[in-house]
């Protein structure tokens, strides 16, 4: 009996890797700056690599809010699982990515954490 070749990947792992790469390419194509708050959204999980750039209407800024200018957003396997329908039917538009890095550009007066405007956040 020989040990399995560690260089070989399962077909399922290769398929997930391919799907994740397609999702990242779809999102990467939409990373231009806009003057209006916007995000990449998915309108149909059946076409889960077909993202559109949609403008957002932020809620009124409150005393306990922090406004963050997003500089990067990671997409992980749980995003791929959700956008491809792995969690069942989703309400669209669906936004992928929850690993956000940015700069606090406005901090509400009642925020108690030590956050200053222009400080980096993770």
PDB file of C-alpha atoms in Angstrom:
ATOM      1  CA  UNK A   1       0.000   0.000   0.000  1.00  0.00           C
ATOM      2  CA  UNK A   2       1.431   3.374  -0.968  1.00  0.00           C
ATOM      3  CA  UNK A   3       0.809   6.700   0.694  1.00  0.00           C
ATOM      4  CA  UNK A   4      -1.475   9.094  -1.203  1.00  0.00           C
ATOM      5  CA  UNK A   5       0.337  11.650  -3.312  1.00  0.00           C
ATOM      6  CA  UNK A   6       0.111  14.966  -1.396  1.00  0.00           C
ATOM      7  CA  UNK A   7       0.386  16.819  -4.713  1.00  0.00           C
ATOM      8  CA  UNK A   8      -2.959  15.461  -5.919  1.00  0.00           C
ATOM      9  CA  UNK A   9      -6.155  17.317  -5.096  1.00  0.00           C
ATOM     10  CA  UNK A  10      -9.647  15.946  -5.109  1.00  0.00           C
ATOM     11  CA  UNK A  11     -11.951  16.887  -7.965  1.00  0.00           C
ATOM     12  CA  UNK A  12     -14.224  18.674  -5.486  1.00  0.00           C
ATOM     13  CA  UNK A  13     -11.347  20.795  -4.180  1.00  0.00           C
ATOM     14  CA  UNK A  14     -10.297  21.671  -7.724  1.00  0.00           C
ATOM     15  CA  UNK A  15     -13.890  22.628  -8.601  1.00  0.00           C
ATOM     16  CA  UNK A  16     -14.213  24.863  -5.508  1.00  0.00           C
ATOM     17  CA  UNK A  17     -10.909  26.501  -6.354  1.00  0.00           C
ATOM     18  CA  UNK A  18     -12.100  27.166  -9.908  1.00  0.00           C
ATOM     19  CA  UNK A  19     -15.407  28.582  -8.689  1.00  0.00           C
ATOM     20  CA  UNK A  20     -13.668  30.840  -6.173  1.00  0.00           C
ATOM     21  CA  UNK A  21     -11.293  32.116  -8.866  1.00  0.00           C
ATOM     22  CA  UNK A  22     -14.260  32.940 -11.162  1.00  0.00           C
ATOM     23  CA  UNK A  23     -15.992  34.792  -8.321  1.00  0.00           C
ATOM     24  CA  UNK A  24     -12.852  36.767  -7.476  1.00  0.00           C
ATOM     25  CA  UNK A  25     -12.368  37.699 -11.143  1.00  0.00           C
ATOM     26  CA  UNK A  26     -15.968  38.917 -11.358  1.00  0.00           C
ATOM     27  CA  UNK A  27     -15.497  41.088  -8.276  1.00  0.00           C
ATOM     28  CA  UNK A  28     -12.020  42.274  -9.295  1.00  0.00           C
ATOM     29  CA  UNK A  29     -13.442  43.654 -12.536  1.00  0.00           C
ATOM     30  CA  UNK A  30     -15.678  45.976 -10.496  1.00  0.00           C
ATOM     31  CA  UNK A  31     -13.094  47.555  -8.201  1.00  0.00           C
ATOM     32  CA  UNK A  32     -13.093  51.036  -9.723  1.00  0.00           C
ATOM     33  CA  UNK A  33     -13.839  54.029  -7.514  1.00  0.00           C
ATOM     34  CA  UNK A  34     -17.154  55.837  -7.586  1.00  0.00           C
ATOM     35  CA  UNK A  35     -18.224  59.044  -5.897  1.00  0.00           C
ATOM     36  CA  UNK A  36     -21.478  57.441  -4.731  1.00  0.00           C
ATOM     37  CA  UNK A  37     -21.456  54.637  -2.140  1.00  0.00           C
ATOM     38  CA  UNK A  38     -21.775  51.417  -4.090  1.00  0.00           C
ATOM     39  CA  UNK A  39     -21.141  47.700  -3.875  1.00  0.00           C
ATOM     40  CA  UNK A  40     -21.057  44.631  -6.066  1.00  0.00           C
ATOM     41  CA  UNK A  41     -24.269  42.649  -5.736  1.00  0.00           C
ATOM     42  CA  UNK A  42     -25.604  39.395  -7.068  1.00  0.00           C
ATOM     43  CA  UNK A  43     -29.177  39.481  -8.349  1.00  0.00           C
ATOM     44  CA  UNK A  44     -29.572  35.781  -9.162  1.00  0.00           C
ATOM     45  CA  UNK A  45     -27.727  32.959  -7.349  1.00  0.00           C
ATOM     46  CA  UNK A  46     -28.149  30.780 -10.456  1.00  0.00           C
ATOM     47  CA  UNK A  47     -25.690  33.142 -12.171  1.00  0.00           C
ATOM     48  CA  UNK A  48     -23.477  33.572  -9.124  1.00  0.00           C
ATOM     49  CA  UNK A  49     -20.500  35.052 -10.996  1.00  0.00           C
ATOM     50  CA  UNK A  50     -22.639  37.748 -12.658  1.00  0.00           C
ATOM     51  CA  UNK A  51     -22.222  40.689 -10.275  1.00  0.00           C
ATOM     52  CA  UNK A  52     -23.524  44.198 -10.885  1.00  0.00           C
ATOM     53  CA  UNK A  53     -22.325  47.453  -9.367  1.00  0.00           C
ATOM     54  CA  UNK A  54     -25.237  48.995  -7.456  1.00  0.00           C
ATOM     55  CA  UNK A  55     -25.434  52.350  -5.738  1.00  0.00           C
ATOM     56  CA  UNK A  56     -26.321  52.324  -2.061  1.00  0.00           C
ATOM     57  CA  UNK A  57     -28.412  54.731  -0.054  1.00  0.00           C
ATOM     58  CA  UNK A  58     -26.788  54.921   3.380  1.00  0.00           C
ATOM     59  CA  UNK A  59     -28.989  55.360   6.412  1.00  0.00           C
ATOM     60  CA  UNK A  60     -28.715  58.718   8.164  1.00  0.00           C
ATOM     61  CA  UNK A  61     -25.447  58.905  10.134  1.00  0.00           C
ATOM     62  CA  UNK A  62     -26.070  58.507  13.867  1.00  0.00           C
ATOM     63  CA  UNK A  63     -24.221  59.314  17.078  1.00  0.00           C
ATOM     64  CA  UNK A  64     -23.119  55.656  17.472  1.00  0.00           C
ATOM     65  CA  UNK A  65     -22.044  55.126  13.858  1.00  0.00           C
ATOM     66  CA  UNK A  66     -18.626  54.867  12.241  1.00  0.00           C
ATOM     67  CA  UNK A  67     -18.333  55.624   8.524  1.00  0.00           C
ATOM     68  CA  UNK A  68     -15.580  53.474   6.990  1.00  0.00           C
ATOM     69  CA  UNK A  69     -14.046  54.010   3.558  1.00  0.00           C
ATOM     70  CA  UNK A  70     -13.456  50.430   2.445  1.00  0.00           C
ATOM     71  CA  UNK A  71     -10.014  49.820   0.961  1.00  0.00           C
ATOM     72  CA  UNK A  72     -10.219  46.046   0.543  1.00  0.00           C
ATOM     73  CA  UNK A  73     -12.706  43.266   1.094  1.00  0.00           C
ATOM     74  CA  UNK A  74     -11.830  39.595   1.221  1.00  0.00           C
ATOM     75  CA  UNK A  75     -14.008  36.869  -0.234  1.00  0.00           C
ATOM     76  CA  UNK A  76     -13.718  33.451   1.385  1.00  0.00           C
ATOM     77  CA  UNK A  77     -15.181  29.982   0.930  1.00  0.00           C
ATOM     78  CA  UNK A  78     -18.257  30.817   3.031  1.00  0.00           C
ATOM     79  CA  UNK A  79     -19.087  33.627   0.567  1.00  0.00           C
ATOM     80  CA  UNK A  80     -18.699  31.195  -2.331  1.00  0.00           C
ATOM     81  CA  UNK A  81     -20.899  28.655  -0.544  1.00  0.00           C
ATOM     82  CA  UNK A  82     -23.610  31.274   0.089  1.00  0.00           C
ATOM     83  CA  UNK A  83     -23.560  32.905  -3.355  1.00  0.00           C
ATOM     84  CA  UNK A  84     -23.657  29.551  -5.144  1.00  0.00           C
ATOM     85  CA  UNK A  85     -26.808  28.514  -3.243  1.00  0.00           C
ATOM     86  CA  UNK A  86     -25.201  26.287  -0.601  1.00  0.00           C
ATOM     87  CA  UNK A  87     -27.221  27.935   2.190  1.00  0.00           C
ATOM     88  CA  UNK A  88     -30.500  27.560   0.344  1.00  0.00           C
ATOM     89  CA  UNK A  89     -32.542  30.299  -1.265  1.00  0.00           C
ATOM     90  CA  UNK A  90     -31.111  33.772  -0.671  1.00  0.00           C
ATOM     91  CA  UNK A  91     -32.797  37.145  -0.736  1.00  0.00           C
ATOM     92  CA  UNK A  92     -31.254  39.228  -3.494  1.00  0.00           C
ATOM     93  CA  UNK A  93     -29.503  41.483  -4.079  1.00  0.00           C
ATOM     94  CA  UNK A  94     -26.807  39.499  -2.295  1.00  0.00           C
ATOM     95  CA  UNK A  95     -23.465  41.016  -1.261  1.00  0.00           C
ATOM     96  CA  UNK A  96     -20.359  38.847  -0.942  1.00  0.00           C
ATOM     97  CA  UNK A  97     -17.458  39.610   1.342  1.00  0.00           C
ATOM     98  CA  UNK A  98     -17.303  40.228   5.067  1.00  0.00           C
ATOM     99  CA  UNK A  99     -13.564  40.573   5.687  1.00  0.00           C
ATOM    100  CA  UNK A 100     -13.262  44.346   5.345  1.00  0.00           C
ATOM    101  CA  UNK A 101     -10.304  46.683   5.808  1.00  0.00           C
ATOM    102  CA  UNK A 102     -10.771  50.432   5.650  1.00  0.00           C
ATOM    103  CA  UNK A 103     -10.246  53.849   7.162  1.00  0.00           C
ATOM    104  CA  UNK A 104     -12.663  55.499   9.591  1.00  0.00           C
ATOM    105  CA  UNK A 105     -13.595  58.753   7.872  1.00  0.00           C
ATOM    106  CA  UNK A 106     -16.283  59.818  10.340  1.00  0.00           C
ATOM    107  CA  UNK A 107     -16.922  58.763  13.940  1.00  0.00           C
ATOM    108  CA  UNK A 108     -20.128  59.496  15.824  1.00  0.00           C
ATOM    109  CA  UNK A 109     -19.778  61.519  19.053  1.00  0.00           C
ATOM    110  CA  UNK A 110     -21.140  58.683  21.245  1.00  0.00           C
ATOM    111  CA  UNK A 111     -18.783  55.964  19.949  1.00  0.00           C
ATOM    112  CA  UNK A 112     -16.975  54.604  23.027  1.00  0.00           C
ATOM    113  CA  UNK A 113     -14.278  52.508  21.353  1.00  0.00           C
ATOM    114  CA  UNK A 114     -10.974  54.212  20.672  1.00  0.00           C
ATOM    115  CA  UNK A 115     -11.482  55.088  17.009  1.00  0.00           C
ATOM    116  CA  UNK A 116     -10.289  58.324  15.517  1.00  0.00           C
ATOM    117  CA  UNK A 117     -11.102  59.671  12.083  1.00  0.00           C
ATOM    118  CA  UNK A 118      -8.517  58.541   9.524  1.00  0.00           C
ATOM    119  CA  UNK A 119      -7.521  55.534  11.674  1.00  0.00           C
ATOM    120  CA  UNK A 120      -7.216  52.171   9.950  1.00  0.00           C
ATOM    121  CA  UNK A 121      -9.626  49.461  10.988  1.00  0.00           C
ATOM    122  CA  UNK A 122      -9.726  45.748  10.377  1.00  0.00           C
TER     123      UNK A 122
END
